Structure formats: C-alpha cells, structure tokens
Amino acid sequence: MTAAPAPVRIGPVELAAPLLLAPIAGHTDLAFRILCREQGGVGIAYTDLLNSRALLRGTPKSLQLAATAPTDAPCGMQLYGNWDDPLPEAACWAVENGAAVIDINMGCPVDKVAKKNGGSLLLCDAVNTMRLAERIVRAVEKHSGGRVPVTAKMRLGWDPERFVAPQLARDLERAGIAAVTVHGRWTVQFFSGTADWQRIGEVVRAVDRIPVFGNGDVTEPEHVQQLMAASGCHGVMIGRGALRTPWVFRRAWEGLRTGTIPPEPTLNQKLACIGRHIDLLEQHHSLEHALHCMRARISWYGKTMGHVGRLKDVIRNSRTFKEMRDAVQEWIRPEGDGYSRAWGRDAAPEAHRRPRESSAQTEAS
Ligand SMILES: Cc1cc2nc3c(=O)[nH]c(=O)nc-3n(C[C@H](O)[C@H](O)[C@H](O)COP(=O)(O)O)c2cc1C
C-alpha cells in the first residue's frame, strides 16, 4: 500500500492534490477550469495570463479571462507585465476579485510579451525582477491580510548559457514568493525539444522551504510520478495534456495516493465529459466564445477517441449549443461502452460510421 503524499501548501493555501492546471492562454477559461476540477485531482487551476494594465482598465476581454466562481476554488490568477507596469495594483485587484493565489508570469516566450511586457523578460534582469516581486508580495500581503500568497512561474532561463532558475528561485523565496513552478525548457526553445526534468531538480535543491512544481511534457498519469522522481519536485503542473484529457489529474492523483492508476475513461465517459464541457461553456460564456472554443478543442479531445472524424466535423459546423450537444449525444452508446479502448474504424458500430439523418441536416444547414 502506497503512503498518500504529504499535503502541499502554497503559503496558507493547502492543495487537495499536488497537481496544478497550467495557465494556457486561449484555453483555460472558467468553464474548462471547472471541468478539470469536476473530473477530480486538481489542487489549483490558473487563469490565462492577464495583462495588468488591461485588468485595471477593466477591458471586457480581461474581465472575462479573470472571471471566477465558487466552484473554481482555489483559483490562481496569473499576471504579466514588466517593472514599469502596475502589477502590485493589478494583484490587489485580483485579490478582491476571487484570486486565492497570485502568480507572476516569468516564462512567456512570445515576442509580444517577452520583448517588453514581461514574461521571460523577467528572467533577464534579476535586480529589477526581485524589486518587482518584493513590491507585489508587499502589496498583496497588506491587501489580503496575509491570506493570499504570491507565486512565480518561470522557465529554466533564456537559453542554456543562462540557467538562472535556481538562483532566481532562491532569491524569490527570500523576497517572499510562496512557491515556484518551473517549465523545464529555455525561452529560446518555445515548445520544441523536450522538457529537462533533471534541471527542474536543481531548482528544487536551490530553495529552502517553498514548494517547487515541475512542468513540461506531462501527458500521461505515469509522467507525474516520473517527473517527481526525476526532480524531487513537490507537485506537477499539467498544461497541454489536460486539453486532451481533462481526467489526467484524477488518474494521476489516484496513482499517487494508492499506487494504482485507474483505467482510462471509456468512450461514453469521454463523451459525457465533452457534453459537460459544453454545458459549462453555456453556463459561463457567450455562444461565440463556446463555438470558438469547441471548434479548437474537439481536435484535442478527438486524439484519444479513435475514429471520430464525423463527430469533429459536426462540432466544427455547429452553430448552437444544442447542435453541439446533440452531436455528442448521438455518439453515446446506450447499451454500454466496453469498446472504447481498442476502438477504431473497424470496431466502430455501424450507426457511428454513417451520419444519421439529423447530423447530416445539421451539417448542411
Ligand atoms: C497555447 C499555449 C498557451 C500558453 N499560455 C500560457 C500562459 O498564459 N501563461 C503561462 O505561464 N504559460 C502558458 N503556457 C505554457 C504552459 O503553461 C506550460 O508551461 C507549457 O505548455 C508546458 O507544459 P505542458 O507540456 O504540460 O503543456 C502556454 C502554452 C501553450 C501551448
């Protein structure tokens, strides 16, 4: 029998599981965060990166990205900006608007951000970054009465000549940062190559007390244990893997707790999860946002579902919540779903190989 891992805390916030849903711009909206939490095993989920100035101006897009709900707790709000931006003020705004944790983005490699607006730029100037971190920590501490911790998410460094993460994490700890997450890539890599889990271990060993969360290329529940073993990190953040399989947290957490990873969900269960995602999009977002989201997301979901080309087509051509829901419903097999694992073109039941009349009409309309 495996001993359950010790609880992980980010400052005063105790995580129910040491697994974090990563911020993924354009994907980790409120509906998706709640979906992952409902599947189980998520200790904390983060918003997309939020621009400090836009947040304080109250632009509708930023407010939508920062929207949270009681079922979205604990919620980490991730802010980005540089030393001249009003990050402390934006962090206080986030505290007032439901953030349980404030995260500072120190890893975004995208030119628009990293050339002047923060992100990985913060890896390049330790002095200014530390001053900024101290200002944010002080402001949030005062504003929240010590209730809300501040964390940082970084890469290893800009490039292999500048492996700054261990020293930076150590300095940030002294500045009052309550945890760091390390994506095991260099900024110059963007998302190419593989994440270096060994180097994440160097960051773990560089800090005294705060938890370090490892991140990068965790797509299967087994990877969580492997990353923790390779680096000694206290928990794991999952990004793209969750877009494909929002149930990865539940399986990984079960594996950590009991030593046995439960089987992959059946096809019916995966379809039910997609249906639930559509419901949550309807509850929390506009139709326009939902259609845009599901058109992109159905490809990710489809990757683990065998031959579901027609389902993807119908979802991509849907124009209402009902059309999307009906498309999913039509694939659910009332008599059971024992075929999901090995399911492919040949194993697909006849009814699923040919479009039914209703979905053909939907597509044509
Ligand atoms: C499309 C996309 C958007 C991302 N947006 C953010 C973001 O807003 N903030 C952030 O800190 N990281 C962002 N990331 C990086 C992820 O949080 C994560 O660090 C990275 O994808 C590696 O983890 P993974 O292999 O589990 O996906 C993004 C990654 C992708 C692919």
PDB file of C-alpha atoms and ligand atoms in Angstrom, residues 22-28 47-50 78 103 105-109 153 155 183 185 191 195 215-219 237-243 300, ligand 1:
ATOM      1  CA  ALA A  22      -1.418  25.268 -16.029  1.00  0.00           C
ATOM      2  CA  PRO A  23      -2.394  28.630 -17.456  1.00  0.00           C
ATOM      3  CA  ILE A  24      -2.842  28.122 -21.203  1.00  0.00           C
ATOM      4  CA  ALA A  25      -3.818  31.308 -22.999  1.00  0.00           C
ATOM      5  CA  GLY A  26      -6.947  30.799 -25.054  1.00  0.00           C
ATOM      6  CA  HIS A  27      -7.884  27.546 -23.288  1.00  0.00           C
ATOM      7  CA  THR A  28      -8.008  27.708 -19.503  1.00  0.00           C
ATOM      8  CA  THR A  47      -6.359  31.654 -15.351  1.00  0.00           C
ATOM      9  CA  ASP A  48      -4.745  32.581 -18.659  1.00  0.00           C
ATOM     10  CA  LEU A  49      -2.098  35.252 -18.305  1.00  0.00           C
ATOM     11  CA  LEU A  50      -3.735  38.609 -17.551  1.00  0.00           C
ATOM     12  CA  GLN A  78      -1.680  34.844 -13.408  1.00  0.00           C
ATOM     13  CA  ASP A 103       1.076  34.106  -9.977  1.00  0.00           C
ATOM     14  CA  ASN A 105       4.439  35.057 -15.349  1.00  0.00           C
ATOM     15  CA  MET A 106       8.209  34.803 -15.838  1.00  0.00           C
ATOM     16  CA  GLY A 107       8.192  32.358 -18.683  1.00  0.00           C
ATOM     17  CA  CYS A 108       6.158  33.554 -21.648  1.00  0.00           C
ATOM     18  CA  PRO A 109       8.451  33.365 -24.705  1.00  0.00           C
ATOM     19  CA  LYS A 153       6.121  30.580 -12.993  1.00  0.00           C
ATOM     20  CA  ARG A 155      11.436  28.685 -17.467  1.00  0.00           C
ATOM     21  CA  HIS A 183       8.732  24.709 -17.037  1.00  0.00           C
ATOM     22  CA  ARG A 185      12.595  24.468 -21.213  1.00  0.00           C
ATOM     23  CA  PHE A 191       7.804  24.465 -27.080  1.00  0.00           C
ATOM     24  CA  ALA A 195      11.411  19.447 -21.042  1.00  0.00           C
ATOM     25  CA  ASN A 215       6.126  21.342 -15.521  1.00  0.00           C
ATOM     26  CA  GLY A 216       6.601  20.236 -19.090  1.00  0.00           C
ATOM     27  CA  ASP A 217       5.581  17.273 -21.230  1.00  0.00           C
ATOM     28  CA  VAL A 218       3.389  15.569 -18.649  1.00  0.00           C
ATOM     29  CA  THR A 219       0.699  13.993 -20.763  1.00  0.00           C
ATOM     30  CA  MET A 237       1.616  21.347 -13.286  1.00  0.00           C
ATOM     31  CA  ILE A 238      -0.077  19.991 -16.399  1.00  0.00           C
ATOM     32  CA  GLY A 239      -0.943  22.055 -19.471  1.00  0.00           C
ATOM     33  CA  ARG A 240      -1.424  20.583 -22.918  1.00  0.00           C
ATOM     34  CA  GLY A 241      -2.050  17.086 -21.558  1.00  0.00           C
ATOM     35  CA  ALA A 242      -5.156  18.410 -19.834  1.00  0.00           C
ATOM     36  CA  LEU A 243      -6.513  19.887 -23.061  1.00  0.00           C
ATOM     37  CA  TRP A 300      -7.619  17.723 -28.810  1.00  0.00           C
TER      38      TRP A 300
HETATM   39  C1  LIG B   1      -1.062  27.733 -26.381  1.00  0.00           C
HETATM   40  C2  LIG B   1      -0.307  27.904 -25.086  1.00  0.00           C
HETATM   41  C3  LIG B   1      -0.608  28.971 -24.261  1.00  0.00           C
HETATM   42  C4  LIG B   1       0.095  29.136 -23.056  1.00  0.00           C
HETATM   43  N1  LIG B   1      -0.239  30.170 -22.238  1.00  0.00           N
HETATM   44  C5  LIG B   1       0.438  30.347 -21.067  1.00  0.00           C
HETATM   45  C6  LIG B   1       0.093  31.395 -20.165  1.00  0.00           C
HETATM   46  O1  LIG B   1      -0.860  32.160 -20.377  1.00  0.00           O
HETATM   47  N2  LIG B   1       0.846  31.528 -19.040  1.00  0.00           N
HETATM   48  C7  LIG B   1       1.886  30.680 -18.741  1.00  0.00           C
HETATM   49  O2  LIG B   1       2.540  30.831 -17.719  1.00  0.00           O
HETATM   50  N3  LIG B   1       2.198  29.662 -19.565  1.00  0.00           N
HETATM   51  C8  LIG B   1       1.492  29.478 -20.691  1.00  0.00           C
HETATM   52  N4  LIG B   1       1.786  28.411 -21.492  1.00  0.00           N
HETATM   53  C9  LIG B   1       2.799  27.441 -21.038  1.00  0.00           C
HETATM   54  C10 LIG B   1       2.126  26.325 -20.221  1.00  0.00           C
HETATM   55  O3  LIG B   1       1.545  26.808 -19.045  1.00  0.00           O
HETATM   56  C11 LIG B   1       3.140  25.226 -19.864  1.00  0.00           C
HETATM   57  O4  LIG B   1       4.155  25.806 -19.100  1.00  0.00           O
HETATM   58  C12 LIG B   1       3.761  24.569 -21.097  1.00  0.00           C
HETATM   59  O5  LIG B   1       2.776  24.285 -22.060  1.00  0.00           O
HETATM   60  C13 LIG B   1       4.498  23.280 -20.729  1.00  0.00           C
HETATM   61  O6  LIG B   1       3.638  22.404 -20.044  1.00  0.00           O
HETATM   62  P1  LIG B   1       2.864  21.185 -20.779  1.00  0.00           P
HETATM   63  O7  LIG B   1       3.889  20.380 -21.508  1.00  0.00           O
HETATM   64  O8  LIG B   1       2.186  20.465 -19.663  1.00  0.00           O
HETATM   65  O9  LIG B   1       1.896  21.825 -21.736  1.00  0.00           O
HETATM   66  C14 LIG B   1       1.105  28.217 -22.691  1.00  0.00           C
HETATM   67  C15 LIG B   1       1.365  27.134 -23.519  1.00  0.00           C
HETATM   68  C16 LIG B   1       0.679  26.955 -24.703  1.00  0.00           C
HETATM   69  C17 LIG B   1       0.978  25.760 -25.558  1.00  0.00           C
END
